[in-house]
C-alpha cells in the first residue's frame, strides 16, 4: 500500500473516467495501467488486513480496510460494465456488424478481453437471430420505421462499390440514388448514406 | 427516326413521349439487374432542369424504378461523367436534362461507342439549335439517341434533307466514309471540294461498301438512290449553306424541359398539383431569365392556366386578395392564377425596395440616378401611399394599401411609362405553414440558391434591422450549412452514432454547447463536394422544403442589392464602353468581384444592365441621329483566384419581354479562333466563357471587330 496516496483514490479516478465517457458519449482508451495499479492496491489492502482476520476481536482498522476493498471492487466493476454497455450500444447502433465496430481506431481503445467479449456477443446475437430467420430480422432498427420500399439516398462518405440484390452500385459523392431500402439499410445505419 | 414529336403531333406510327417512357420502364424491368446505376439522370444546373428532374424522379418513383441523379456543371464535367458511366456495366438508360442537344451525341466522342449494347440516351433539352446528327442520324450510334422534341424538329425538313444529302455523300476529297463529323462546329467551306471529278471513283467505292454494310433499313435504299443522282456542286453548296444557317443563327430556347415532363405526365394521366407547379416554375424561369419572349410565355401560360383551374377548383370563398393569398384550410396547397407585378419579391420585401430593385421599374424610371429615385417616391406619393407604409414589409402593410395596390398602380403608373407592370402568373398557397409564394419569387430564390448558397460568403440583413431597429446596420453571413448541422444534431438525438464518429460528434456537440461555432460537420465530407454540387442539392431540397426556401429569401434579397449596387456603379463610373457592334463592361475591381465571377450572378447583372439601359442609351444625344438600335452586351468579370475573366454575352432585345437569338455562342468561338485566346466554356450556356486574364483584351477586340470586320 503506497503511502503517498489515500487508498480509494485510484478507484475514484477510474469512476471519473467512466463518467467522462458517459457524458461525452465517447469510448476512452482502456486504462490498463490504472486498472492494474488498482488491483495491486487491492492485494496490498488484503495483505494489510491479513493479520487481523484471525484475531478474536478485530480492531476497527479492519472495518475501514474492508470498506475500501469493497468500494474498489464496485468501482472496477462499474468501470468495466460501463465500457461493455458502451460497446454493446455501439454494436447495435452499427447494425450488428462486427467489422464496423472493430475498426482500427476503435480497436486500439479496447482491451483484448473486450474484443473477445464482442466476438462472443456477436456470435450469440447471430445465433439468436438465426432462430427467427424465416420470420423477422431482429437486428434491424426500430426507431424509424420504413415508409416505403425504396428510398432516395445521398452519399455522406464514399463507400465504394456495393453489391446489392439488384446489381452493383458505385456510390459516389455528390450524387443521389433511388435504391431498395433493404439493400442499403446497413449503410444508412453505419452512416455512409443518408436518407433524403 | 430518333426524335420524338410531342404527343399531340404524334400519329399512331410515330412514337412519342409516353412510348419513350415506357421503353425506359420495360428496359428496366426486363434487365436482370435493377441497381440504381442502370438509369442515370444527368442534370444541368439550372432551375428548369432542376424542376424537370424532380418531376421525372417523381414519375420514376411511382413506377418503382431505381435511378441515380448526377448533376453536371458543364461540358468538361460531362466528359468526366461520361467516362465514369462507360465503366458501369448495368447502365441501360441515360437521361439528359437540359444537356447536350448541341453536341454530336451519336459520335464516338460522346455516346457512340458505349460498350453497353442496349443503351438508350434520352435528351430533354430546351436549348436550340439541336445537333442535326442527333436528330436525324441513322448510324449504329444514333439508334440509341432519343431526342424529346417539342415539334420544332419536324419543321426542320429542309435542314434534314440537306444534312442527309451531305452526310451520305462522302466528301469528294476523302476516301474514308466516316459517318459522323464533328458537328459542333458548323461545316466549313472547305468541305466544298475545289474539284470533285477525279474523286468520283473513290466515292463510288465508298458508297458501295456502305451499302453492303447496311442492315437493310429503308434509309439505305434511299442512300443508294441518291448515289445514282450524285449531288451537283451547286446542290452541295446550297445544302452546306442551309446547315450552316441552322447552326449560326444563334441560340434560343424551345419548350422547357419541365414542360416536356409535364406533357409526359399529362399523357400518362399522372398530373397533380405538385407536377403542375414544377412545370410552372420551369416556364417562369425561362421567362424571367429572358429565355423566351412574352408571346411564347403567354401561349404556355394559358395552357397551364387551364390546368390550374382544372386541378384547383375555386373554393367557396372566391374573393382572394389581389396579390396575397388567403389560405382556407391548414393544408391548402393549391395553385392560383394571379397577375404578378414586376416587382422583385414584393411579397417578402418592402414595397419601396421591391420597386427599387425591379429591373422593369428601373428601366422606366432610371433608378440608379438621384432623379430616378425621386421619381419613384413621386410615384408612390401620387398613388397616395404614405412613405412609412411603403417602407413596411409587405406582410405588415395595411390591408387597404394591399388591396388598392394593383388598382392604383394601373391608374398611375402609365404616367411614368410603365404600362406592362404586371403579367399573368401563379401563386401557390402553403397552407398555414407560411405565406404563399409566387412562381417568379420561387424561381428567383431557387436560382439564387443555385448560384451563391455555398462557395461564396454573402452578408444578409438580420430581421429587425430596418428602420433603426435593435440590430440596425448589422448583417451576418448567410449560412447554408445550418441545415446540415441540424440533421447531424438529429442524428445525435437518435443515438444512431456510427462508432467511428462517436468521439467526433461528441466533441462537436460539446463545443457547440460552449457557444463556439463549429463550421464543419464532423466528417468534413460534405465540404469536399464542389460548391456547385452543394448548391445544386440545396436547391433540389428546397424544391420540396418550404422552410429552406424561406431561409434563402434574405440571401436572394442580398443578391439583388449587390446587383443593383454593382450595376449602379457601372453606370455611374461610365464603365460601359460602346463599340461599333457591342457594349462592353469589364469589372476588374470592386467589393462584389468574387460574387460576379460566377456565371449566374454575372448573367443577372448583364440582364439588369440591358434592361436598365434599354430606354436610356438609345435616347442619348449621340445616338439621336440614327435609328434606335440596341447593341448586345458583353460583361466580363475578373476572377481573382484563378486569374481569369468570366465573359457573358447577352443580346439586347428592343422591347421589354422580347427575346432575340443569342449569337454569342458562335461569335465567341469565332473570335477565339481568330485570336487564339485560351478560353473554355464553363457551363452549358455557350454564351458564357472563361478566358485567361491576359487574353481578354485581344479577345474582346477581335470579338468587337466582329464578323463584319
mmCIF file of C-alpha atoms in Angstrom, chain A residues 88 91 98 102 112-128:
data_model
loop_
_atom_site.group_PDB
_atom_site.id
_atom_site.type_symbol
_atom_site.label_atom_id
_atom_site.label_comp_id
_atom_site.label_asym_id
_atom_site.label_seq_id
_atom_site.Cartn_x
_atom_site.Cartn_y
_atom_site.Cartn_z
ATOM 1 C CA UNK A 88 -22.956 -3.096 -26.929
ATOM 2 C CA UNK A 91 -22.605 -2.724 -31.734
ATOM 3 C CA UNK A 98 -18.735 -6.669 -36.093
ATOM 4 C CA UNK A 102 -13.863 -3.238 -34.691
ATOM 5 C CA UNK A 112 -8.136 -7.739 -25.722
ATOM 6 C CA UNK A 113 -10.776 -9.096 -23.375
ATOM 7 C CA UNK A 114 -13.285 -6.619 -24.655
ATOM 8 C CA UNK A 115 -12.581 -7.654 -28.227
ATOM 9 C CA UNK A 116 -13.124 -11.257 -27.213
ATOM 10 C CA UNK A 117 -16.312 -10.270 -25.498
ATOM 11 C CA UNK A 118 -17.622 -8.513 -28.606
ATOM 12 C CA UNK A 119 -16.819 -11.501 -30.759
ATOM 13 C CA UNK A 120 -18.640 -13.861 -28.495
ATOM 14 C CA UNK A 121 -21.512 -11.447 -28.079
ATOM 15 C CA UNK A 122 -21.774 -11.202 -31.840
ATOM 16 C CA UNK A 123 -21.833 -14.960 -32.018
ATOM 17 C CA UNK A 124 -24.669 -15.146 -29.548
ATOM 18 C CA UNK A 125 -26.670 -12.464 -31.337
ATOM 19 C CA UNK A 126 -26.240 -14.206 -34.652
ATOM 20 C CA UNK A 127 -27.355 -17.443 -33.136
ATOM 21 C CA UNK A 128 -30.382 -15.719 -31.683
#
